[in-house]
Coordinates of C-alpha atoms and ligand atoms in Angstrom, one line a residue:
X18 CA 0.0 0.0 0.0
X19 CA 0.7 3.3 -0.9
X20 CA 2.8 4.9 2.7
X21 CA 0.1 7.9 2.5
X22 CA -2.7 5.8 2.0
X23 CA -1.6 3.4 4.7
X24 CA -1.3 6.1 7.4
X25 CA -5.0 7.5 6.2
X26 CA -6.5 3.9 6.6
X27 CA -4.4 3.9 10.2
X28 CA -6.1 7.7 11.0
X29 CA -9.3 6.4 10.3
X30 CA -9.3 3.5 12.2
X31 CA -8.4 5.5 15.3
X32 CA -10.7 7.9 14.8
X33 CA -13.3 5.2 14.3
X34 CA -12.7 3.8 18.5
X35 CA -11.5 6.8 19.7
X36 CA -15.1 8.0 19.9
X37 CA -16.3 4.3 20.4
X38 CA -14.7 3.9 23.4
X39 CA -16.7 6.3 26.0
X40 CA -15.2 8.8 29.0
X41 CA -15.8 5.4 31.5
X42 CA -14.3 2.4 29.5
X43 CA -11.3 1.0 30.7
X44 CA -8.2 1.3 28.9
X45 CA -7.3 -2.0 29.3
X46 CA -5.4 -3.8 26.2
X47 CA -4.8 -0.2 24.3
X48 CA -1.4 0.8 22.6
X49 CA 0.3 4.4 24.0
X50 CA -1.0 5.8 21.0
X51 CA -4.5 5.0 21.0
X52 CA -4.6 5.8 25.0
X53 CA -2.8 9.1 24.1
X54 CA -5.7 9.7 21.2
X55 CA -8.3 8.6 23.7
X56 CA -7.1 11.5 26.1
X57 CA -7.9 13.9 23.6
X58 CA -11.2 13.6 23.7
X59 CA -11.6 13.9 27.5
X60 CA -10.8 15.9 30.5
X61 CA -7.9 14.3 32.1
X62 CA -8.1 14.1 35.8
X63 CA -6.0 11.4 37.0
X64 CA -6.4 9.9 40.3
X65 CA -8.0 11.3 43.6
X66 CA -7.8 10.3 47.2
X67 CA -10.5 8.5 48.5
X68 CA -13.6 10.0 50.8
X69 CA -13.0 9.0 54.6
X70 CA -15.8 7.2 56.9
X71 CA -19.5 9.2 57.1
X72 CA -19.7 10.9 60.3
X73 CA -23.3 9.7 61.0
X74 CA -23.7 6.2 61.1
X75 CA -27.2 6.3 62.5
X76 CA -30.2 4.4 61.1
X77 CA -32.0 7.2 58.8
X78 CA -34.6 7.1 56.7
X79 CA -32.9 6.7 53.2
X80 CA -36.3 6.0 50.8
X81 CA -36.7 9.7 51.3
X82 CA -38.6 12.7 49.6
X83 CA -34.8 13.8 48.0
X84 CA -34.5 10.6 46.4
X85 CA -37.5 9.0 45.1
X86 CA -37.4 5.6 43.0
X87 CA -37.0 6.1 39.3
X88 CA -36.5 3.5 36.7
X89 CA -33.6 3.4 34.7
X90 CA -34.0 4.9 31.1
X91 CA -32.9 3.6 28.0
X92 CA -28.6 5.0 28.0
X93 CA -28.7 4.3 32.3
X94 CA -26.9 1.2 33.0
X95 CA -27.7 -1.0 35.8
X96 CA -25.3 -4.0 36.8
X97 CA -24.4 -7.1 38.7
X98 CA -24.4 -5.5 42.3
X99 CA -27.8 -4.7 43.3
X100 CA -26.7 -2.5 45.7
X101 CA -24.9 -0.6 43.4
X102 CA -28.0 -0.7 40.9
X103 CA -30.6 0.7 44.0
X104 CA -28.4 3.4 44.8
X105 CA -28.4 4.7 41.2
X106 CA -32.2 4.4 40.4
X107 CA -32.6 6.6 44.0
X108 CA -30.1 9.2 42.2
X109 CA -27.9 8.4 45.4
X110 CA -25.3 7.6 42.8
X111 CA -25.7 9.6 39.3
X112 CA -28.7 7.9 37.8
X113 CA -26.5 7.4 34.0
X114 CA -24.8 4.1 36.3
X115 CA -21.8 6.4 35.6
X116 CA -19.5 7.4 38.7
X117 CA -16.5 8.2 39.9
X118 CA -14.9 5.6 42.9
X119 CA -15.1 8.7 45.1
X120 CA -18.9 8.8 44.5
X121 CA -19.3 5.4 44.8
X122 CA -17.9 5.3 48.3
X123 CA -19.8 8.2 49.8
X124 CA -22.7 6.7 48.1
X125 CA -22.2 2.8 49.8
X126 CA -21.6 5.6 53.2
X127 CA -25.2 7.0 52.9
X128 CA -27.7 5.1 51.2
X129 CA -26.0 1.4 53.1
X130 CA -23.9 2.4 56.5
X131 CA -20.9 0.4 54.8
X132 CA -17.9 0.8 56.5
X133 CA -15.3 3.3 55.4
X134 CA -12.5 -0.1 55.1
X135 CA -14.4 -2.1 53.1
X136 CA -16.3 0.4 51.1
X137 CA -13.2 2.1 49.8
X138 CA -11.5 -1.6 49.3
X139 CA -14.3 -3.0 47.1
X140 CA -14.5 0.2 45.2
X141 CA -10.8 0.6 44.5
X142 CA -10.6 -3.3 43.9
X143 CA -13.3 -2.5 41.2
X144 CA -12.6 0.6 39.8
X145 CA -8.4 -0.7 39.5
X146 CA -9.4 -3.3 37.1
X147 CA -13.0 -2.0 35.4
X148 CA -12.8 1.5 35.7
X149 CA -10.5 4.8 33.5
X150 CA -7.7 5.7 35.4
X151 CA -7.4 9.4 33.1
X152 CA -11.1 10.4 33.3
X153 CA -11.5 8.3 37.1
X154 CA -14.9 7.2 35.9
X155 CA -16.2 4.0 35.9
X156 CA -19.9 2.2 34.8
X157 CA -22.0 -0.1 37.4
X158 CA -22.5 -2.3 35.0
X159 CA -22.2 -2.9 31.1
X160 CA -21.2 0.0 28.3
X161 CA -24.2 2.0 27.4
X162 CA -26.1 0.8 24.4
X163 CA -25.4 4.5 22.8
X164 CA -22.0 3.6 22.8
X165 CA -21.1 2.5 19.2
X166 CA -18.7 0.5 17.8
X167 CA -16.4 -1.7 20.3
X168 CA -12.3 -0.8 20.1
X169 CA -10.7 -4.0 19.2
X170 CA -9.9 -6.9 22.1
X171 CA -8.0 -6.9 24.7
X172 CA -9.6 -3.6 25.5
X173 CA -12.2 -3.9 28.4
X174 CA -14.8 -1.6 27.4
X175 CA -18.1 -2.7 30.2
X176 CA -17.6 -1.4 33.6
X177 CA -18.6 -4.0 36.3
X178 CA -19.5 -7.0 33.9
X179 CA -16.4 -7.8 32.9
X180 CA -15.8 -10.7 33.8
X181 CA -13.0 -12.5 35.4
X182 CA -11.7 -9.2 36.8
X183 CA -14.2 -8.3 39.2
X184 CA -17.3 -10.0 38.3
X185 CA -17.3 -14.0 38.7
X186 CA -18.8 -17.0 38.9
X187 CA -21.5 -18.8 41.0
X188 CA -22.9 -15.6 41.6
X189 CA -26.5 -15.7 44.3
X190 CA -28.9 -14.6 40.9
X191 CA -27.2 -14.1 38.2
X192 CA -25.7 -16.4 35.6
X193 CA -22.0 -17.4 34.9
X194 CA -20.2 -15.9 32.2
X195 CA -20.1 -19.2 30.8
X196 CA -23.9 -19.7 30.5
X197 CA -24.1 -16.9 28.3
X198 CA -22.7 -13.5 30.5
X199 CA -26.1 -12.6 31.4
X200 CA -25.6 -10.2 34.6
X201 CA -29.6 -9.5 35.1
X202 CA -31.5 -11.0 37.5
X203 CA -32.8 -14.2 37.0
X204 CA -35.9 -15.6 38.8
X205 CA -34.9 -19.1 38.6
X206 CA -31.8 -18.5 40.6
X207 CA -33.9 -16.4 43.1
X208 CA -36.8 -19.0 42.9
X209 CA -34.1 -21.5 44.7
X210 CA -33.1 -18.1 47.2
X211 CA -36.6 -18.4 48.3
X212 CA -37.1 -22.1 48.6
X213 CA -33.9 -22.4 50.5
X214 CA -34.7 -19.4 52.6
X215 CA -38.1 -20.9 53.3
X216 CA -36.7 -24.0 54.7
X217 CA -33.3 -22.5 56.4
X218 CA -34.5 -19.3 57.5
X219 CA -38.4 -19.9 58.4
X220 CA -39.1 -17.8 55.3
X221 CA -36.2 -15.3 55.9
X222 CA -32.9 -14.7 54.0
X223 CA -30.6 -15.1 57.4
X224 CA -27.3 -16.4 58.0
X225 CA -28.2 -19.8 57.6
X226 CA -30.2 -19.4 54.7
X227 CA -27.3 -17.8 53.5
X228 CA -24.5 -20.5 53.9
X229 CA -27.2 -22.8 52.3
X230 CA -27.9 -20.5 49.2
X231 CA -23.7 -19.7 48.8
X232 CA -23.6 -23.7 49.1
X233 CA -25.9 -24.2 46.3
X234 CA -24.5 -21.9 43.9
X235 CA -21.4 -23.1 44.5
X236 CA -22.0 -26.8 43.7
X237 CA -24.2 -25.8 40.7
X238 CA -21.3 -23.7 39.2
X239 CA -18.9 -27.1 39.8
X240 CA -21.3 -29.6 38.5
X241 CA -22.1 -27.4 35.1
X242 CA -19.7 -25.0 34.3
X243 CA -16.3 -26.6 32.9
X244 CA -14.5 -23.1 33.4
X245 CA -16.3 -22.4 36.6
X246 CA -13.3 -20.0 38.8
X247 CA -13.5 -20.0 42.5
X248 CA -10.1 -17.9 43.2
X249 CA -9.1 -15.4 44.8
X250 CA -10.7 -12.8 44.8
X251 CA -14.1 -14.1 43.3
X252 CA -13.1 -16.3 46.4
X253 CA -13.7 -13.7 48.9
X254 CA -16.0 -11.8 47.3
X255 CA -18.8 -14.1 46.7
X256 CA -18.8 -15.2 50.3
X257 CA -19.1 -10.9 51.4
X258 CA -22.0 -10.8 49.0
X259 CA -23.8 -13.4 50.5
X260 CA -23.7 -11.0 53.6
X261 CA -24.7 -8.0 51.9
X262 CA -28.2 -8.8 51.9
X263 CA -28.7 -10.0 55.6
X264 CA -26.6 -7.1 56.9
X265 CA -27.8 -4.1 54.6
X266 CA -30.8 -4.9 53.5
X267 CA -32.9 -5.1 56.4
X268 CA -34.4 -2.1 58.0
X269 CA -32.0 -0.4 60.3
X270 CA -34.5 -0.3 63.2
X271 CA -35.0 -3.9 63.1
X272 CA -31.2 -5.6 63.3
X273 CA -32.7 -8.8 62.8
X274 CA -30.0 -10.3 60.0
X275 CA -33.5 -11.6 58.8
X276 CA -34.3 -10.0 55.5
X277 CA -37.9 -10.5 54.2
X278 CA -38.5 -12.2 50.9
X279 CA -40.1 -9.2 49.4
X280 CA -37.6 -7.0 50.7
X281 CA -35.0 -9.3 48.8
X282 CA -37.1 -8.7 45.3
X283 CA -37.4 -5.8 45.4
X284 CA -33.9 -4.8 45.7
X285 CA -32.1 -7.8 43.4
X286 CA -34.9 -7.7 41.1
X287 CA -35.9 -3.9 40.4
X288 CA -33.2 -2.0 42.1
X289 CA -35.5 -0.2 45.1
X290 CA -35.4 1.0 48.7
X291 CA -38.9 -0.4 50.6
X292 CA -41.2 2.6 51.0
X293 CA -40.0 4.3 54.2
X294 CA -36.7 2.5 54.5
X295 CA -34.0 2.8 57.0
X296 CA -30.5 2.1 56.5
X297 CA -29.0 -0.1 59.1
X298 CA -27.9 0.7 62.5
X299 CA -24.0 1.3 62.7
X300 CA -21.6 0.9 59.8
X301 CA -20.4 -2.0 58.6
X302 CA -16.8 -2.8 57.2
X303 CA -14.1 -5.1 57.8
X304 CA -15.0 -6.3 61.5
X305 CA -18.2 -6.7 61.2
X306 CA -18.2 -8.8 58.2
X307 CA -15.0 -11.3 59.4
X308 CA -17.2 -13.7 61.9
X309 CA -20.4 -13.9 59.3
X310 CA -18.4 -14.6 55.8
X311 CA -16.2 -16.8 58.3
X312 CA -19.4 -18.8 59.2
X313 CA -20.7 -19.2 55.9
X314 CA -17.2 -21.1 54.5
X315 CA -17.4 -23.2 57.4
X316 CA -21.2 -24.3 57.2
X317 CA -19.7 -25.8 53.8
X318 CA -16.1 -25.7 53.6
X319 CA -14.4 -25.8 50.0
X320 CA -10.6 -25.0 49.3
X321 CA -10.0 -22.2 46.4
X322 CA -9.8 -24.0 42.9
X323 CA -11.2 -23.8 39.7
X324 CA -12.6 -26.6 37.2
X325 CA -11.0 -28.3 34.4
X326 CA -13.8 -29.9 32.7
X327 CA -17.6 -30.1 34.4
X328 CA -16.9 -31.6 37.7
X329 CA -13.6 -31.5 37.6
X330 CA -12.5 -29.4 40.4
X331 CA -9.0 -28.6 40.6
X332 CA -7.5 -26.6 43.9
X333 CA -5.5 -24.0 44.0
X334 CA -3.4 -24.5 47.1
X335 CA -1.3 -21.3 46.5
X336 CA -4.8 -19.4 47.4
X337 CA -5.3 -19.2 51.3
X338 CA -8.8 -18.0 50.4
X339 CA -10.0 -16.7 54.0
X340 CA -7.4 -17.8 56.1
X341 CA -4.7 -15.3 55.9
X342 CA -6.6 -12.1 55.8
X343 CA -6.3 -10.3 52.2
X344 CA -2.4 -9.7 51.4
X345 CA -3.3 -12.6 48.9
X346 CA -5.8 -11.0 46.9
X347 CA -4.0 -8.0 47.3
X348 CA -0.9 -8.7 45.4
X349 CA -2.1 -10.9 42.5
X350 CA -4.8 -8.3 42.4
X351 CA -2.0 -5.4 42.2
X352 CA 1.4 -7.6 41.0
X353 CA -0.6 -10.1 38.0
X354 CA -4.2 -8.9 37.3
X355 CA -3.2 -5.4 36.8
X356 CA 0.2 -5.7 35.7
X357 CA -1.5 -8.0 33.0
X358 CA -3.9 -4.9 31.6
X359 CA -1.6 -2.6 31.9
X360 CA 1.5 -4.1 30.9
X361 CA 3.9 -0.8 30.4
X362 CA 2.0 2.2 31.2
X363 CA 3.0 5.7 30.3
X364 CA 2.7 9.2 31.3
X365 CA -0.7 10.5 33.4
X366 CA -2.3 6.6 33.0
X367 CA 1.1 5.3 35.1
X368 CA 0.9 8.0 37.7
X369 CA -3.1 7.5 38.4
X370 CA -2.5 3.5 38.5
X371 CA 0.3 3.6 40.8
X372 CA -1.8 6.1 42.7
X373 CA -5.3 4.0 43.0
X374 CA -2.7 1.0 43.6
X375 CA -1.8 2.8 46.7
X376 CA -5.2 3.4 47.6
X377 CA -6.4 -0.4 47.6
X378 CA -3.3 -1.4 49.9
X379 CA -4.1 1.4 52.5
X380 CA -7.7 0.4 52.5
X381 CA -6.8 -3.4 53.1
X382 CA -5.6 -1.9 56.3
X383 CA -2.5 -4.5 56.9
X384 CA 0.8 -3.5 57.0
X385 CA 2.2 -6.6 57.5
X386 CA 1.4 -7.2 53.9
X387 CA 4.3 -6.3 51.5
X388 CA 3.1 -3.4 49.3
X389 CA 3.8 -3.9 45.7
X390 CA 4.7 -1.6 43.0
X391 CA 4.6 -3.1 39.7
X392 CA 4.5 0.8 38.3
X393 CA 7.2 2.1 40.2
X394 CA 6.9 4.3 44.1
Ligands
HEM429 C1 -18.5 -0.6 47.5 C2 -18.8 -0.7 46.2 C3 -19.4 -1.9 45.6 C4 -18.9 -2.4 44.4 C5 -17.8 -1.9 43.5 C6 -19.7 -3.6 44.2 C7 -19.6 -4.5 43.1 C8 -20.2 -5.7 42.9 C9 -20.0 -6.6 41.8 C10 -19.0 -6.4 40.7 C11 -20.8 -7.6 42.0 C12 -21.0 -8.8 41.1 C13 -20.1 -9.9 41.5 C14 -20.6 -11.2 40.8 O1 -21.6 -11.7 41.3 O2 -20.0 -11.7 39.9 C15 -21.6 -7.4 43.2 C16 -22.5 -8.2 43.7 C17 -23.3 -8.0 44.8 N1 -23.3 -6.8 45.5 FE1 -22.0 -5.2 45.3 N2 -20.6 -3.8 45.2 C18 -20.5 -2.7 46.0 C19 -21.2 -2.5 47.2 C20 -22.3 -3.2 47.6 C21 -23.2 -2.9 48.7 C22 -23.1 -1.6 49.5 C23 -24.2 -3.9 48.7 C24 -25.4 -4.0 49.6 C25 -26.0 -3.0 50.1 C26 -23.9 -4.8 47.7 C27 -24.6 -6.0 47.4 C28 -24.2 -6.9 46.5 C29 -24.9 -8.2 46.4 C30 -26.0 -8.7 47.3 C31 -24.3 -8.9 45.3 C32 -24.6 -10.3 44.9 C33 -25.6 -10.3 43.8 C34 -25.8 -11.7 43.3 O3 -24.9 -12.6 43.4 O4 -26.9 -12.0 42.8 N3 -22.7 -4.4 47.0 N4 -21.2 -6.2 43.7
NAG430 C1 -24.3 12.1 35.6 O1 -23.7 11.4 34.5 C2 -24.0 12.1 33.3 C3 -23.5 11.1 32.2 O2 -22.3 10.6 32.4 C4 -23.2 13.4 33.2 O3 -23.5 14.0 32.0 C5 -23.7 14.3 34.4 O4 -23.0 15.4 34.4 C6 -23.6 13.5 35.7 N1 -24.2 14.3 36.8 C7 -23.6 14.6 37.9 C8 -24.4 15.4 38.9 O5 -22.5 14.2 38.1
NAG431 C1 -30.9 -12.3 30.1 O1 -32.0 -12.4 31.0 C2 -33.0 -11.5 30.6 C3 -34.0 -11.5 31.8 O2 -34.3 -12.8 32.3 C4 -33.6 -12.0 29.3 O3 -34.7 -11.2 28.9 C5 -32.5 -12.0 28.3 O4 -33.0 -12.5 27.1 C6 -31.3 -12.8 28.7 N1 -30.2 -12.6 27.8 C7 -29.3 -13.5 27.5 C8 -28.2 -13.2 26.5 O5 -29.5 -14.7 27.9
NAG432 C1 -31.5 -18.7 34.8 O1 -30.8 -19.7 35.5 C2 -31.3 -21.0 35.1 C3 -30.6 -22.0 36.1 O2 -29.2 -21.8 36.1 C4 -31.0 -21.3 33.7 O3 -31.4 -22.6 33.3 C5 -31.6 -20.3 32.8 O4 -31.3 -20.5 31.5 C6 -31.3 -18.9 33.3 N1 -32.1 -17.9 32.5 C7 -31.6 -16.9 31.8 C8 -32.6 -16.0 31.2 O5 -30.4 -16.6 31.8
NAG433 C1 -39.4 -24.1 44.8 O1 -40.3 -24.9 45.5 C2 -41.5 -25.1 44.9 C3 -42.4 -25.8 45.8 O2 -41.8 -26.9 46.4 C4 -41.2 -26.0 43.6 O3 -42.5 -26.2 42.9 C5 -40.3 -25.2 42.7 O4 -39.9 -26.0 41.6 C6 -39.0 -24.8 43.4 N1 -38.3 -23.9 42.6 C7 -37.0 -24.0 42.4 C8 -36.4 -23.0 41.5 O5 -36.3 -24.9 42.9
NAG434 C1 -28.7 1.8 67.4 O1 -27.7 1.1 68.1 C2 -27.4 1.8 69.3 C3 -26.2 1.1 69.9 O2 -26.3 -0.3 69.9 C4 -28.6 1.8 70.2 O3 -28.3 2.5 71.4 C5 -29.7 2.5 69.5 O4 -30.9 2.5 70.3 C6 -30.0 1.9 68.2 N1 -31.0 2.7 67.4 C7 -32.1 2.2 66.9 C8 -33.0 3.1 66.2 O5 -32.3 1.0 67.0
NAG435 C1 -38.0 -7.7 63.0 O1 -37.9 -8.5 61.9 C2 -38.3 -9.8 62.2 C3 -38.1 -10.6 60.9 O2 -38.4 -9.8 59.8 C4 -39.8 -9.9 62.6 O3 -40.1 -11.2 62.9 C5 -39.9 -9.0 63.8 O4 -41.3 -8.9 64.2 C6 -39.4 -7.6 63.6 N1 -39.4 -6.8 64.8 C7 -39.8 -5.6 64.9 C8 -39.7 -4.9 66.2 O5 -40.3 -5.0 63.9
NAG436 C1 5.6 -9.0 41.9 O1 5.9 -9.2 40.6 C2 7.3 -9.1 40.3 C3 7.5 -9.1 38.8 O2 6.9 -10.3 38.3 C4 8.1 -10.2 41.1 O3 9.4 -10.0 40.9 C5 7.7 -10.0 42.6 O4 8.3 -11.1 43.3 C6 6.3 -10.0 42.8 N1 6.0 -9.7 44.2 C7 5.2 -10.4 45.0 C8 5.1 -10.0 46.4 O5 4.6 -11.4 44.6

């Protein structure tokens, strides 16, 4: 080809993902040059420090007049994490699905009583791997349908969907990946929630409805699905969010840890507060949540592993799972997840992801833990 037709057809092309790829889409998989044409188009902000702990941790009425229940419209995006997905359709979070890891934190502070700790570690954890480390914006869930054409693979381009990064497998009701990467709700999945709950919990999501629910999905995900993961830190995360719902979705003046099957609908299912609804009494963050995800592993203890053909579950003895707090899932989080998107970094994207890097090891809150830094100090 002609050398000044070439570097037309090359212009063109990066034109044609540079406004594909929106303000939130991770940069994932892209060369220098098309992160440097990407920055362009946007307002570069780089990283920020994170929000500290809400002052008032008191049960409040959160269903309130300033933010009412509205559905999402067509461009807002709605997720995996229904927590996530009610704070957006009560505008406690931008209603778009579209926020910055700062936002998300104060938002998990107000609408939930989440603990500062484990707020800003779950956010960070997500926003490191799904989120833009120029524009520090990141999508609840998957890239807006207004979007337009997709930049070419590796490049992540969905926000919390992606999966093997944050998202995983055996997940309480929603599908795995494998089974088609459908992250909406799923009423067969929270048919079996409610049988189980009906004969563990006397009709109440509880703790031990919980451990038998986790149980279930887990087994399912082994028996069916040949690439079914269950590492770190899908590991620890799907045992937290089988808290979630007994801890922060009952009404904050009744601490039960019984949530009501209703309740439970209403927020994995259409993203809403009950009417008059209280957050919970007290914050909740590291802990708190120890003793309960502790007490669902043991109800049904399995090892970290992953299969290697339906049924065939392989461990991963490397993985101490829970056992040894989270310096584990923090340095293959940091040190081989992240080093493996962003293999040489450059410029503003290097300083943000050694910045947010720093921010997830400060939030894990263990200094006994080597601190990594795959991007330099
Ligand atoms: C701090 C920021 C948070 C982030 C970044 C986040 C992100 C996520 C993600 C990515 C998932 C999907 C994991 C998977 O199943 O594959 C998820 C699931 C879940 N999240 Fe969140 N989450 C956050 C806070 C919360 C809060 C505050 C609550 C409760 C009030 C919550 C409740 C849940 C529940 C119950 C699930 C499991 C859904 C299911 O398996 O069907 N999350 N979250
Ligand atoms: C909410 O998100 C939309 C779309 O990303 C953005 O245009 C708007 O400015 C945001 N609103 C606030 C209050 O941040
Ligand atoms: C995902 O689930 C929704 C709701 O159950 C359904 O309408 C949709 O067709 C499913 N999509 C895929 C790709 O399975
Ligand atoms: C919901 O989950 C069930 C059980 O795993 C599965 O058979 C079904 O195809 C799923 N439905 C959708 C719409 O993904
Ligand atoms: C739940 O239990 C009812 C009544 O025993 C049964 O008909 C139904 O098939 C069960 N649903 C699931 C998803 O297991
Ligand atoms: C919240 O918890 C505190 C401390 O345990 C208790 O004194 C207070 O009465 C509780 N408030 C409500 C509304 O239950
Ligand atoms: C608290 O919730 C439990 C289970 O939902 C219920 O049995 C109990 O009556 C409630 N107590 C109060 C004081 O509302
Ligand atoms: C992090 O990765 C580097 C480069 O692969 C390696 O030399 C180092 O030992 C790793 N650190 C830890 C704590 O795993």
């Amino acid at each position: 080809m002609h050398l000044y037709l070439r570097f037309a057809v090359i212009l063109l092309s990066l034109s044609k993902w540079a406004t594909a790829l929106p303000p939130w889409g991770s940069l994932a998989g892209l060369s220098e040059r098309e992160i440097e044409a990407f920055a362009r188009t946007v307002t570069v902000t780089g990283a920020h420090p994170p929000p500290g702990p809400d002052p008032d941790t008191s049960p409040r009425l959160v269903n309130d007049a300033a933010h009412p229940y509205r559905a999402p419209g067509p461009n807002d995006i709605r997720g995996p994490c229904p927590g996530l997905n009610t704070l957006a359709s009560h505008g406690y979070l931008n209603r778009s699905g579209i926020a910055t890891p700062q936002e998300i934190v104060n938002a998990v502070q107000k609408g939930f009583n989440m603990g500062n700790d484990l707020a800003v570690f779950v956010a960070w954890g997500a926003f490191l791997v799904d989120g833009n480390h120029l524009t520090n914006l990141m999508s609840i869930g998957e890239k807006s349908s207004a979007t337009g054409i997709d930049p070419p693979p590796p490049a992540i381009v969905g926000g919390l969907n992606t999966h093997k990064v944050f998202e995983g497998d055996a997940s309480t009701t929603r599908g795995d990946f494998y089974f088609g990467d459908n992250h909406s709700f799923n009423e067969t999945l929270f048919d079996q929630l409610v049988n189980t709950s009906n004969v563990y919990g006397g009709g109440y999501y509880d703790a031990a409805a919980a451990a038998e629910v986790r149980w279930n999905r887990i087994l399912d995900s082994k028996a069916r699905n040949p690439t079914f993961d269950f590492t770190s830190p899908r590991y620890v995360t799907a045992y937290a969010e089988s808290v979630f719902p007994f801890r922060f979705f009952v009404d904050g003046r009744n601490q039960s840890g019984a949530l009501d099957l209703i309740t439970a609908r209403g927020f994995y299912q259409r993203s809403q507060f009950p009417t008059g609804f209280y957050r919970r009494n007290g914050s909740f963050g590291f802990n708190e949540i120890g003793p309960d995800v502790d007490a669902l592993a043991e109800a049904h203890p399995i090892a970290p592993g992953h299969n290697e053909g339906v049924g065939n579950y392989v461990l991963n003895p490397e993985d101490p799972g829970l056992s040894n707090g989270l310096c584990f899932l923090y340095t293959k989080h940091i040190n081989t997840t992240l080093t493996s998107l962003y293999p040489n970094p450059q410029g503003p994207l290097r300083e943000a992801l050694k910045e947010n890097a720093a921010t997830f090891y400060t939030a894990m809150g263990d200094s006994s833990c080597p601190q990594v830094f795959p991007f330099g100090r």
